[in-house]
Amino acid sequence: MGKLDGKIALITGGTTGIGLASARLFHQEGARVYVTGRNPVTLGQARKSLPPEVSILEADSANLADLDRIIGQLKAEAGRLDILFINAGVGEFRPLGEASEPHWDRIMDVNLKGPFFLTQKALPLLGKGASVVFTTSVVDRKGFPGASVYSASKAGLAGLARALAVELAPLGIRVNSLAPGPIVTPIHDKLGLSAEDLAAFQASVSQQVPMKRMGTDEEVAGAALFLASKDSSFMTGEEMLVDGGAAVS
Ligand SMILES: NC(=O)c1ccc[n+]([C@@H]2O[C@H](COP(=O)([O-])OP(=O)(O)OC[C@H]3O[C@@H](n4cnc5c(N)ncnc54)[C@H](OP(=O)(O)O)[C@@H]3O)[C@@H](O)[C@H]2O)c1
């Protein structure tokens, strides 16, 4: 028997990295899984690597019309949503002097505005026992140079989770955050670093983690399963770190 038997789950940003590993695990645990992504290449790769029962939807997390469309599809096909894992996110790093308004808007639209409005749009489908999980980050507890806007977006998301946990508790809906530390996923390939610089970056990051390594997407997926399932039934408003101890060092 799976931990998510009969559950309907939507995972945003489920085409690579943490979202893809979570989609695989949630499906193995018995959920009917929907994932979203935006890039046609990674959407196609996810289609090939995920089981055929997983639905892959093209939707930009920053585009409210796309969010209406996917919620409409879920309503028509499933009629309800038990697990809303809002995981899609972008990481872009700029020193204060080089940050621009488009940089601010790109990050905030995907990492904060989209999640807020997707939760609002999904609310009519979420019932008693539903679990909402936001992917935040260790950066909302710990400062890193160049990460100011990204950190603000993730700290904002953790704030949303706390407030919504209290607001939605009377409906039987739990809301928690999952804060990964450095995890090996394609997000780091998007930083524009050479292969050599990326390896040096990952080695230096690993040294800052008490466990002296980066985490894996499967390790975060296991934590997402915990927050999505009844195993965490008395948890709401919590931010759970999966960071090898990075936040406490
Ligand atoms: N990896 C880490 O070290 C780390 C640490 C802390 C927090 N996080 C957070 O973990 C989450 C997952 O990241 P990851 O590491 O797994 O990175 P990833 O492999 O780059 O995955 C990001 C996912 O989000 C999707 N996405 C990005 N922008 C989108 C948009 N506008 N609309 C729809 N989908 C979009 C991507 O799809 P496309 O390919 O279509 O863009 C992809 O499926 C993010 O919220 C990230 O901030 C990651």
PDB file of C-alpha atoms and ligand atoms in Angstrom:
ATOM      1  CA  MET A   1       0.000   0.000   0.000  1.00  0.00           C
ATOM      2  CA  GLY A   2       1.362   3.415  -0.989  1.00  0.00           C
ATOM      3  CA  LYS A   3       1.469   6.470   1.248  1.00  0.00           C
ATOM      4  CA  LEU A   4      -0.476   8.474  -1.359  1.00  0.00           C
ATOM      5  CA  ASP A   5      -2.930   5.873  -2.658  1.00  0.00           C
ATOM      6  CA  GLY A   6      -5.874   7.553  -4.386  1.00  0.00           C
ATOM      7  CA  LYS A   7      -4.498  11.081  -3.935  1.00  0.00           C
ATOM      8  CA  ILE A   8      -4.483  13.718  -6.667  1.00  0.00           C
ATOM      9  CA  ALA A   9      -1.216  15.684  -6.717  1.00  0.00           C
ATOM     10  CA  LEU A  10      -0.085  18.735  -8.675  1.00  0.00           C
ATOM     11  CA  ILE A  11       3.655  19.476  -8.710  1.00  0.00           C
ATOM     12  CA  THR A  12       4.775  22.699 -10.358  1.00  0.00           C
ATOM     13  CA  GLY A  13       8.240  22.584 -11.864  1.00  0.00           C
ATOM     14  CA  GLY A  14       7.995  18.812 -12.095  1.00  0.00           C
ATOM     15  CA  THR A  15      10.022  18.371 -15.254  1.00  0.00           C
ATOM     16  CA  THR A  16      13.557  18.419 -13.791  1.00  0.00           C
ATOM     17  CA  GLY A  17      15.397  18.242 -10.465  1.00  0.00           C
ATOM     18  CA  ILE A  18      13.470  18.118  -7.191  1.00  0.00           C
ATOM     19  CA  GLY A  19      10.038  18.267  -8.859  1.00  0.00           C
ATOM     20  CA  LEU A  20      10.833  15.411 -11.248  1.00  0.00           C
ATOM     21  CA  ALA A  21      12.158  13.187  -8.435  1.00  0.00           C
ATOM     22  CA  SER A  22       9.052  14.019  -6.397  1.00  0.00           C
ATOM     23  CA  ALA A  23       6.736  13.213  -9.312  1.00  0.00           C
ATOM     24  CA  ARG A  24       8.373   9.806  -9.648  1.00  0.00           C
ATOM     25  CA  LEU A  25       8.112   9.129  -5.899  1.00  0.00           C
ATOM     26  CA  PHE A  26       4.518  10.405  -5.521  1.00  0.00           C
ATOM     27  CA  HIS A  27       3.487   8.191  -8.468  1.00  0.00           C
ATOM     28  CA  GLN A  28       5.245   5.176  -6.918  1.00  0.00           C
ATOM     29  CA  GLU A  29       3.349   5.881  -3.705  1.00  0.00           C
ATOM     30  CA  GLY A  30       0.015   5.675  -5.495  1.00  0.00           C
ATOM     31  CA  ALA A  31      -0.856   9.289  -6.386  1.00  0.00           C
ATOM     32  CA  ARG A  32      -2.363  10.456  -9.667  1.00  0.00           C
ATOM     33  CA  VAL A  33       0.284  13.042 -10.509  1.00  0.00           C
ATOM     34  CA  TYR A  34       0.166  16.170 -12.668  1.00  0.00           C
ATOM     35  CA  VAL A  35       3.383  18.128 -13.257  1.00  0.00           C
ATOM     36  CA  THR A  36       4.003  21.478 -14.904  1.00  0.00           C
ATOM     37  CA  GLY A  37       6.948  22.959 -16.732  1.00  0.00           C
ATOM     38  CA  ARG A  38       7.574  25.596 -19.329  1.00  0.00           C
ATOM     39  CA  ASN A  39      10.599  24.700 -21.448  1.00  0.00           C
ATOM     40  CA  PRO A  40       9.621  22.462 -24.427  1.00  0.00           C
ATOM     41  CA  VAL A  41      12.921  20.553 -24.219  1.00  0.00           C
ATOM     42  CA  THR A  42      12.576  19.590 -20.548  1.00  0.00           C
ATOM     43  CA  LEU A  43       8.843  18.961 -21.000  1.00  0.00           C
ATOM     44  CA  GLY A  44       9.739  16.423 -23.720  1.00  0.00           C
ATOM     45  CA  GLN A  45      12.475  14.817 -21.606  1.00  0.00           C
ATOM     46  CA  ALA A  46      10.088  14.497 -18.661  1.00  0.00           C
ATOM     47  CA  ARG A  47       7.504  12.866 -20.935  1.00  0.00           C
ATOM     48  CA  LYS A  48      10.081  10.210 -21.823  1.00  0.00           C
ATOM     49  CA  SER A  49      11.360   9.616 -18.295  1.00  0.00           C
ATOM     50  CA  LEU A  50       8.140   9.706 -16.238  1.00  0.00           C
ATOM     51  CA  PRO A  51       5.564   6.876 -16.252  1.00  0.00           C
ATOM     52  CA  PRO A  52       2.780   7.396 -18.841  1.00  0.00           C
ATOM     53  CA  GLU A  53       0.153   7.812 -16.088  1.00  0.00           C
ATOM     54  CA  VAL A  54       1.797  11.109 -15.026  1.00  0.00           C
ATOM     55  CA  SER A  55       0.202  14.086 -16.801  1.00  0.00           C
ATOM     56  CA  ILE A  56       2.650  16.712 -18.017  1.00  0.00           C
ATOM     57  CA  LEU A  57       1.187  20.179 -18.476  1.00  0.00           C
ATOM     58  CA  GLU A  58       2.827  23.111 -20.166  1.00  0.00           C
ATOM     59  CA  ALA A  59       2.253  26.155 -17.946  1.00  0.00           C
ATOM     60  CA  ASP A  60       4.304  29.202 -16.968  1.00  0.00           C
ATOM     61  CA  SER A  61       4.100  29.582 -13.191  1.00  0.00           C
ATOM     62  CA  ALA A  62       4.286  33.365 -13.577  1.00  0.00           C
ATOM     63  CA  ASN A  63       1.354  33.523 -15.997  1.00  0.00           C
ATOM     64  CA  LEU A  64      -2.005  33.708 -14.220  1.00  0.00           C
ATOM     65  CA  ALA A  65      -3.943  32.663 -17.334  1.00  0.00           C
ATOM     66  CA  ASP A  66      -1.838  29.481 -17.521  1.00  0.00           C
ATOM     67  CA  LEU A  67      -2.614  28.825 -13.856  1.00  0.00           C
ATOM     68  CA  ASP A  68      -6.363  29.211 -14.522  1.00  0.00           C
ATOM     69  CA  ARG A  69      -6.048  26.748 -17.407  1.00  0.00           C
ATOM     70  CA  ILE A  70      -4.318  24.003 -15.388  1.00  0.00           C
ATOM     71  CA  ILE A  71      -6.711  24.368 -12.458  1.00  0.00           C
ATOM     72  CA  GLY A  72      -9.593  24.147 -14.963  1.00  0.00           C
ATOM     73  CA  GLN A  73      -8.109  20.931 -16.378  1.00  0.00           C
ATOM     74  CA  LEU A  74      -7.663  19.421 -12.900  1.00  0.00           C
ATOM     75  CA  LYS A  75     -11.228  20.334 -11.985  1.00  0.00           C
ATOM     76  CA  ALA A  76     -12.555  18.730 -15.155  1.00  0.00           C
ATOM     77  CA  GLU A  77     -10.426  15.579 -14.926  1.00  0.00           C
ATOM     78  CA  ALA A  78     -10.092  14.940 -11.193  1.00  0.00           C
ATOM     79  CA  GLY A  79     -12.635  17.225  -9.513  1.00  0.00           C
ATOM     80  CA  ARG A  80     -10.364  17.823  -6.526  1.00  0.00           C
ATOM     81  CA  LEU A  81      -6.743  18.271  -5.440  1.00  0.00           C
ATOM     82  CA  ASP A  82      -5.236  16.567  -2.377  1.00  0.00           C
ATOM     83  CA  ILE A  83      -1.603  17.654  -2.730  1.00  0.00           C
ATOM     84  CA  LEU A  84      -0.420  20.976  -4.116  1.00  0.00           C
ATOM     85  CA  PHE A  85       3.381  20.998  -4.265  1.00  0.00           C
ATOM     86  CA  ILE A  86       4.433  24.446  -5.483  1.00  0.00           C
ATOM     87  CA  ASN A  87       8.023  23.792  -6.375  1.00  0.00           C
ATOM     88  CA  ALA A  88       8.801  25.692  -9.598  1.00  0.00           C
ATOM     89  CA  GLY A  89      11.409  28.337  -8.999  1.00  0.00           C
ATOM     90  CA  VAL A  90      14.189  30.280 -10.638  1.00  0.00           C
ATOM     91  CA  GLY A  91      17.544  31.175  -9.145  1.00  0.00           C
ATOM     92  CA  GLU A  92      19.348  34.209 -10.515  1.00  0.00           C
ATOM     93  CA  PHE A  93      22.071  35.947  -8.561  1.00  0.00           C
ATOM     94  CA  ARG A  94      23.227  39.573  -8.860  1.00  0.00           C
ATOM     95  CA  PRO A  95      25.175  41.872  -6.556  1.00  0.00           C
ATOM     96  CA  LEU A  96      23.026  44.776  -5.346  1.00  0.00           C
ATOM     97  CA  GLY A  97      24.658  47.258  -7.732  1.00  0.00           C
ATOM     98  CA  GLU A  98      23.888  45.061 -10.758  1.00  0.00           C
ATOM     99  CA  ALA A  99      20.314  44.055  -9.948  1.00  0.00           C
ATOM    100  CA  SER A 100      17.657  45.515 -12.254  1.00  0.00           C
ATOM    101  CA  GLU A 101      13.880  45.774 -12.180  1.00  0.00           C
ATOM    102  CA  PRO A 102      13.517  42.901 -14.738  1.00  0.00           C
ATOM    103  CA  HIS A 103      15.730  40.727 -12.462  1.00  0.00           C
ATOM    104  CA  TRP A 104      13.441  41.522  -9.503  1.00  0.00           C
ATOM    105  CA  ASP A 105      10.279  40.888 -11.547  1.00  0.00           C
ATOM    106  CA  ARG A 106      11.464  37.586 -13.087  1.00  0.00           C
ATOM    107  CA  ILE A 107      12.296  36.115  -9.703  1.00  0.00           C
ATOM    108  CA  MET A 108       9.334  37.489  -7.770  1.00  0.00           C
ATOM    109  CA  ASP A 109       6.811  36.552 -10.484  1.00  0.00           C
ATOM    110  CA  VAL A 110       7.852  32.886 -10.572  1.00  0.00           C
ATOM    111  CA  ASN A 111       8.918  32.350  -6.962  1.00  0.00           C
ATOM    112  CA  LEU A 112       6.303  34.397  -5.067  1.00  0.00           C
ATOM    113  CA  LYS A 113       3.461  35.878  -7.122  1.00  0.00           C
ATOM    114  CA  GLY A 114       2.736  32.675  -9.078  1.00  0.00           C
ATOM    115  CA  PRO A 115       2.645  30.489  -5.926  1.00  0.00           C
ATOM    116  CA  PHE A 116       0.271  32.886  -4.145  1.00  0.00           C
ATOM    117  CA  PHE A 117      -2.216  33.017  -7.015  1.00  0.00           C
ATOM    118  CA  LEU A 118      -1.949  29.305  -7.771  1.00  0.00           C
ATOM    119  CA  THR A 119      -2.862  28.529  -4.152  1.00  0.00           C
ATOM    120  CA  GLN A 120      -5.799  30.941  -4.417  1.00  0.00           C
ATOM    121  CA  LYS A 121      -7.005  29.401  -7.682  1.00  0.00           C
ATOM    122  CA  ALA A 122      -6.583  25.842  -6.334  1.00  0.00           C
ATOM    123  CA  LEU A 123      -8.473  26.562  -3.091  1.00  0.00           C
ATOM    124  CA  PRO A 124     -11.912  25.473  -4.378  1.00  0.00           C
ATOM    125  CA  LEU A 125     -10.386  22.059  -5.222  1.00  0.00           C
ATOM    126  CA  LEU A 126      -8.607  21.613  -1.869  1.00  0.00           C
ATOM    127  CA  GLY A 127     -10.635  19.908   0.829  1.00  0.00           C
ATOM    128  CA  LYS A 128     -10.256  18.520   4.327  1.00  0.00           C
ATOM    129  CA  GLY A 129      -6.952  16.634   4.593  1.00  0.00           C
ATOM    130  CA  ALA A 130      -5.283  18.438   1.686  1.00  0.00           C
ATOM    131  CA  SER A 131      -1.604  19.333   1.944  1.00  0.00           C
ATOM    132  CA  VAL A 132       0.053  22.361   0.361  1.00  0.00           C
ATOM    133  CA  VAL A 133       3.857  22.405   0.220  1.00  0.00           C
ATOM    134  CA  PHE A 134       6.010  25.313  -0.979  1.00  0.00           C
ATOM    135  CA  THR A 135       9.661  24.839  -1.943  1.00  0.00           C
ATOM    136  CA  THR A 136      11.545  27.630  -0.189  1.00  0.00           C
ATOM    137  CA  SER A 137      15.307  27.509   0.483  1.00  0.00           C
ATOM    138  CA  VAL A 138      17.971  27.673   3.151  1.00  0.00           C
ATOM    139  CA  VAL A 139      18.683  31.181   1.765  1.00  0.00           C
ATOM    140  CA  ASP A 140      15.743  32.596   3.692  1.00  0.00           C
ATOM    141  CA  ARG A 141      17.624  31.738   6.924  1.00  0.00           C
ATOM    142  CA  LYS A 142      21.208  32.400   5.847  1.00  0.00           C
ATOM    143  CA  GLY A 143      22.753  35.230   3.827  1.00  0.00           C
ATOM    144  CA  PHE A 144      24.710  34.670   0.619  1.00  0.00           C
ATOM    145  CA  PRO A 145      26.207  37.514  -1.443  1.00  0.00           C
ATOM    146  CA  GLY A 146      24.282  38.176  -4.651  1.00  0.00           C
ATOM    147  CA  ALA A 147      21.222  36.293  -3.436  1.00  0.00           C
ATOM    148  CA  SER A 148      19.205  39.213  -2.056  1.00  0.00           C
ATOM    149  CA  VAL A 149      16.222  39.079  -4.417  1.00  0.00           C
ATOM    150  CA  TYR A 150      16.132  35.261  -4.505  1.00  0.00           C
ATOM    151  CA  SER A 151      16.321  35.188  -0.676  1.00  0.00           C
ATOM    152  CA  ALA A 152      13.522  37.751  -0.386  1.00  0.00           C
ATOM    153  CA  SER A 153      11.334  35.693  -2.737  1.00  0.00           C
ATOM    154  CA  LYS A 154      11.851  32.517  -0.704  1.00  0.00           C
ATOM    155  CA  ALA A 155      11.433  34.280   2.655  1.00  0.00           C
ATOM    156  CA  GLY A 156       8.196  35.747   1.262  1.00  0.00           C
ATOM    157  CA  LEU A 157       7.042  32.259   0.331  1.00  0.00           C
ATOM    158  CA  ALA A 158       7.785  30.964   3.839  1.00  0.00           C
ATOM    159  CA  GLY A 159       5.733  33.901   5.177  1.00  0.00           C
ATOM    160  CA  LEU A 160       2.843  32.999   2.882  1.00  0.00           C
ATOM    161  CA  ALA A 161       2.972  29.419   4.151  1.00  0.00           C
ATOM    162  CA  ARG A 162       2.829  30.526   7.806  1.00  0.00           C
ATOM    163  CA  ALA A 163      -0.131  32.872   7.267  1.00  0.00           C
ATOM    164  CA  LEU A 164      -2.044  30.458   5.028  1.00  0.00           C
ATOM    165  CA  ALA A 165      -1.456  27.616   7.493  1.00  0.00           C
ATOM    166  CA  VAL A 166      -3.433  29.559  10.092  1.00  0.00           C
ATOM    167  CA  GLU A 167      -6.036  30.830   7.622  1.00  0.00           C
ATOM    168  CA  LEU A 168      -6.730  27.423   6.063  1.00  0.00           C
ATOM    169  CA  ALA A 169      -6.492  25.257   9.201  1.00  0.00           C
ATOM    170  CA  PRO A 170     -10.264  25.567   9.868  1.00  0.00           C
ATOM    171  CA  LEU A 171     -10.819  23.981   6.438  1.00  0.00           C
ATOM    172  CA  GLY A 172      -8.553  21.038   7.322  1.00  0.00           C
ATOM    173  CA  ILE A 173      -5.877  22.160   4.844  1.00  0.00           C
ATOM    174  CA  ARG A 174      -2.238  22.052   5.958  1.00  0.00           C
ATOM    175  CA  VAL A 175       0.422  24.383   4.498  1.00  0.00           C
ATOM    176  CA  ASN A 176       4.134  23.791   5.024  1.00  0.00           C
ATOM    177  CA  SER A 177       7.418  24.793   3.406  1.00  0.00           C
ATOM    178  CA  LEU A 178      10.310  22.610   2.402  1.00  0.00           C
ATOM    179  CA  ALA A 179      13.660  24.402   2.448  1.00  0.00           C
ATOM    180  CA  PRO A 180      16.437  22.621   0.554  1.00  0.00           C
ATOM    181  CA  GLY A 181      20.069  23.485   1.030  1.00  0.00           C
ATOM    182  CA  PRO A 182      22.426  22.981  -1.915  1.00  0.00           C
ATOM    183  CA  ILE A 183      21.061  20.133  -4.035  1.00  0.00           C
ATOM    184  CA  VAL A 184      22.538  18.770  -7.261  1.00  0.00           C
ATOM    185  CA  THR A 185      19.928  19.646  -9.912  1.00  0.00           C
ATOM    186  CA  PRO A 186      19.899  21.430 -13.284  1.00  0.00           C
ATOM    187  CA  ILE A 187      19.271  24.751 -11.481  1.00  0.00           C
ATOM    188  CA  HIS A 188      23.024  25.266 -11.172  1.00  0.00           C
ATOM    189  CA  ASP A 189      23.559  24.659 -14.911  1.00  0.00           C
ATOM    190  CA  LYS A 190      21.418  27.757 -15.497  1.00  0.00           C
ATOM    191  CA  LEU A 191      23.824  30.068 -13.638  1.00  0.00           C
ATOM    192  CA  GLY A 192      25.855  30.690 -16.786  1.00  0.00           C
ATOM    193  CA  LEU A 193      29.071  29.243 -15.316  1.00  0.00           C
ATOM    194  CA  SER A 194      31.673  27.274 -17.271  1.00  0.00           C
ATOM    195  CA  ALA A 195      31.959  23.560 -16.388  1.00  0.00           C
ATOM    196  CA  GLU A 196      35.157  24.356 -14.469  1.00  0.00           C
ATOM    197  CA  ASP A 197      33.611  27.248 -12.528  1.00  0.00           C
ATOM    198  CA  LEU A 198      30.504  25.177 -11.791  1.00  0.00           C
ATOM    199  CA  ALA A 199      32.626  22.357 -10.337  1.00  0.00           C
ATOM    200  CA  ALA A 200      34.573  24.885  -8.227  1.00  0.00           C
ATOM    201  CA  PHE A 201      31.287  26.467  -7.066  1.00  0.00           C
ATOM    202  CA  GLN A 202      29.862  23.073  -6.072  1.00  0.00           C
ATOM    203  CA  ALA A 203      33.064  22.087  -4.268  1.00  0.00           C
ATOM    204  CA  SER A 204      33.088  25.356  -2.333  1.00  0.00           C
ATOM    205  CA  VAL A 205      29.387  25.063  -1.467  1.00  0.00           C
ATOM    206  CA  SER A 206      29.923  21.487  -0.237  1.00  0.00           C
ATOM    207  CA  GLN A 207      32.660  22.699   2.108  1.00  0.00           C
ATOM    208  CA  GLN A 208      30.184  25.116   3.727  1.00  0.00           C
ATOM    209  CA  VAL A 209      27.772  22.269   4.526  1.00  0.00           C
ATOM    210  CA  PRO A 210      28.507  20.411   7.801  1.00  0.00           C
ATOM    211  CA  MET A 211      27.843  17.101   5.989  1.00  0.00           C
ATOM    212  CA  LYS A 212      30.469  18.189   3.392  1.00  0.00           C
ATOM    213  CA  ARG A 213      28.379  17.383   0.347  1.00  0.00           C
ATOM    214  CA  MET A 214      25.439  18.600  -1.690  1.00  0.00           C
ATOM    215  CA  GLY A 215      22.111  16.799  -1.387  1.00  0.00           C
ATOM    216  CA  THR A 216      20.276  14.803  -4.035  1.00  0.00           C
ATOM    217  CA  ASP A 217      16.884  15.453  -5.557  1.00  0.00           C
ATOM    218  CA  GLU A 218      15.694  12.094  -4.144  1.00  0.00           C
ATOM    219  CA  GLU A 219      16.571  13.241  -0.620  1.00  0.00           C
ATOM    220  CA  VAL A 220      14.368  16.303  -1.034  1.00  0.00           C
ATOM    221  CA  ALA A 221      11.608  14.242  -2.681  1.00  0.00           C
ATOM    222  CA  GLY A 222      11.516  12.008   0.412  1.00  0.00           C
ATOM    223  CA  ALA A 223      10.919  15.074   2.582  1.00  0.00           C
ATOM    224  CA  ALA A 224       8.244  16.324   0.150  1.00  0.00           C
ATOM    225  CA  LEU A 225       6.494  12.956   0.461  1.00  0.00           C
ATOM    226  CA  PHE A 226       6.547  13.291   4.241  1.00  0.00           C
ATOM    227  CA  LEU A 227       4.933  16.755   4.112  1.00  0.00           C
ATOM    228  CA  ALA A 228       2.430  15.665   1.439  1.00  0.00           C
ATOM    229  CA  SER A 229       1.333  12.526   3.281  1.00  0.00           C
ATOM    230  CA  LYS A 230      -0.476  11.706   6.510  1.00  0.00           C
ATOM    231  CA  ASP A 231       2.934  11.091   8.132  1.00  0.00           C
ATOM    232  CA  SER A 232       3.006  14.849   8.817  1.00  0.00           C
ATOM    233  CA  SER A 233      -0.695  15.109   9.758  1.00  0.00           C
ATOM    234  CA  PHE A 234      -0.063  17.287  12.841  1.00  0.00           C
ATOM    235  CA  MET A 235       2.330  19.687  11.069  1.00  0.00           C
ATOM    236  CA  THR A 236       1.277  22.978   9.565  1.00  0.00           C
ATOM    237  CA  GLY A 237       2.999  26.353   9.176  1.00  0.00           C
ATOM    238  CA  GLU A 238       6.384  24.658   9.497  1.00  0.00           C
ATOM    239  CA  GLU A 239       9.454  25.167   7.332  1.00  0.00           C
ATOM    240  CA  MET A 240      11.395  21.906   7.103  1.00  0.00           C
ATOM    241  CA  LEU A 241      15.096  22.166   6.213  1.00  0.00           C
ATOM    242  CA  VAL A 242      16.762  19.494   4.070  1.00  0.00           C
ATOM    243  CA  ASP A 243      20.199  21.038   3.973  1.00  0.00           C
ATOM    244  CA  GLY A 244      22.884  18.817   5.514  1.00  0.00           C
ATOM    245  CA  GLY A 245      23.013  21.253   8.430  1.00  0.00           C
ATOM    246  CA  ALA A 246      23.842  24.315   6.294  1.00  0.00           C
ATOM    247  CA  ALA A 247      21.455  26.638   8.136  1.00  0.00           C
ATOM    248  CA  VAL A 248      22.818  25.878  11.574  1.00  0.00           C
ATOM    249  CA  SER A 249      26.521  26.131  10.731  1.00  0.00           C
TER     250      SER A 249
HETATM  251  N1  LIG B   1      18.873  22.923  -6.211  1.00  0.00           N
HETATM  252  C1  LIG B   1      19.108  23.665  -5.148  1.00  0.00           C
HETATM  253  O1  LIG B   1      20.250  23.790  -4.688  1.00  0.00           O
HETATM  254  C2  LIG B   1      17.957  24.372  -4.477  1.00  0.00           C
HETATM  255  C3  LIG B   1      18.174  24.902  -3.192  1.00  0.00           C
HETATM  256  C4  LIG B   1      17.140  25.551  -2.544  1.00  0.00           C
HETATM  257  C5  LIG B   1      15.916  25.694  -3.165  1.00  0.00           C
HETATM  258  N2  LIG B   1      15.731  25.193  -4.415  1.00  0.00           N
HETATM  259  C6  LIG B   1      14.405  25.365  -5.018  1.00  0.00           C
HETATM  260  O2  LIG B   1      13.916  24.106  -5.413  1.00  0.00           O
HETATM  261  C7  LIG B   1      12.954  24.285  -6.462  1.00  0.00           C
HETATM  262  C8  LIG B   1      13.256  23.281  -7.560  1.00  0.00           C
HETATM  263  O3  LIG B   1      14.515  23.610  -8.089  1.00  0.00           O
HETATM  264  P1  LIG B   1      15.534  22.527  -8.681  1.00  0.00           P
HETATM  265  O4  LIG B   1      16.789  22.679  -7.921  1.00  0.00           O
HETATM  266  O5  LIG B   1      14.896  21.228  -8.812  1.00  0.00           O
HETATM  267  O6  LIG B   1      15.827  23.220 -10.090  1.00  0.00           O
HETATM  268  P2  LIG B   1      15.494  22.852 -11.584  1.00  0.00           P
HETATM  269  O7  LIG B   1      15.998  21.483 -11.898  1.00  0.00           O
HETATM  270  O8  LIG B   1      15.958  24.022 -12.371  1.00  0.00           O
HETATM  271  O9  LIG B   1      13.900  22.755 -11.605  1.00  0.00           O
HETATM  272  C9  LIG B   1      13.086  23.882 -11.690  1.00  0.00           C
HETATM  273  C10 LIG B   1      11.743  23.438 -12.196  1.00  0.00           C
HETATM  274  O10 LIG B   1      10.897  24.584 -12.198  1.00  0.00           O
HETATM  275  C11 LIG B   1      10.414  24.774 -13.507  1.00  0.00           C
HETATM  276  N3  LIG B   1      10.201  26.178 -13.770  1.00  0.00           N
HETATM  277  C12 LIG B   1      11.059  27.207 -13.642  1.00  0.00           C
HETATM  278  N4  LIG B   1      10.461  28.352 -13.995  1.00  0.00           N
HETATM  279  C13 LIG B   1       9.195  28.025 -14.352  1.00  0.00           C
HETATM  280  C14 LIG B   1       8.090  28.761 -14.807  1.00  0.00           C
HETATM  281  N5  LIG B   1       8.130  30.082 -14.969  1.00  0.00           N
HETATM  282  N6  LIG B   1       6.954  28.088 -15.078  1.00  0.00           N
HETATM  283  C15 LIG B   1       6.884  26.751 -14.935  1.00  0.00           C
HETATM  284  N7  LIG B   1       7.894  25.999 -14.505  1.00  0.00           N
HETATM  285  C16 LIG B   1       9.037  26.638 -14.224  1.00  0.00           C
HETATM  286  C17 LIG B   1      11.442  24.163 -14.414  1.00  0.00           C
HETATM  287  O11 LIG B   1      10.861  23.871 -15.656  1.00  0.00           O
HETATM  288  P3  LIG B   1      11.504  24.393 -17.038  1.00  0.00           P
HETATM  289  O12 LIG B   1      12.667  23.465 -17.323  1.00  0.00           O
HETATM  290  O13 LIG B   1      10.379  24.253 -17.972  1.00  0.00           O
HETATM  291  O14 LIG B   1      11.942  25.817 -16.792  1.00  0.00           O
HETATM  292  C18 LIG B   1      11.807  22.924 -13.623  1.00  0.00           C
HETATM  293  O15 LIG B   1      10.826  21.928 -13.801  1.00  0.00           O
HETATM  294  C19 LIG B   1      13.050  25.740  -6.866  1.00  0.00           C
HETATM  295  O16 LIG B   1      11.984  26.448  -6.286  1.00  0.00           O
HETATM  296  C20 LIG B   1      14.368  26.188  -6.282  1.00  0.00           C
HETATM  297  O17 LIG B   1      14.377  27.574  -6.014  1.00  0.00           O
HETATM  298  C21 LIG B   1      16.714  24.527  -5.088  1.00  0.00           C
END
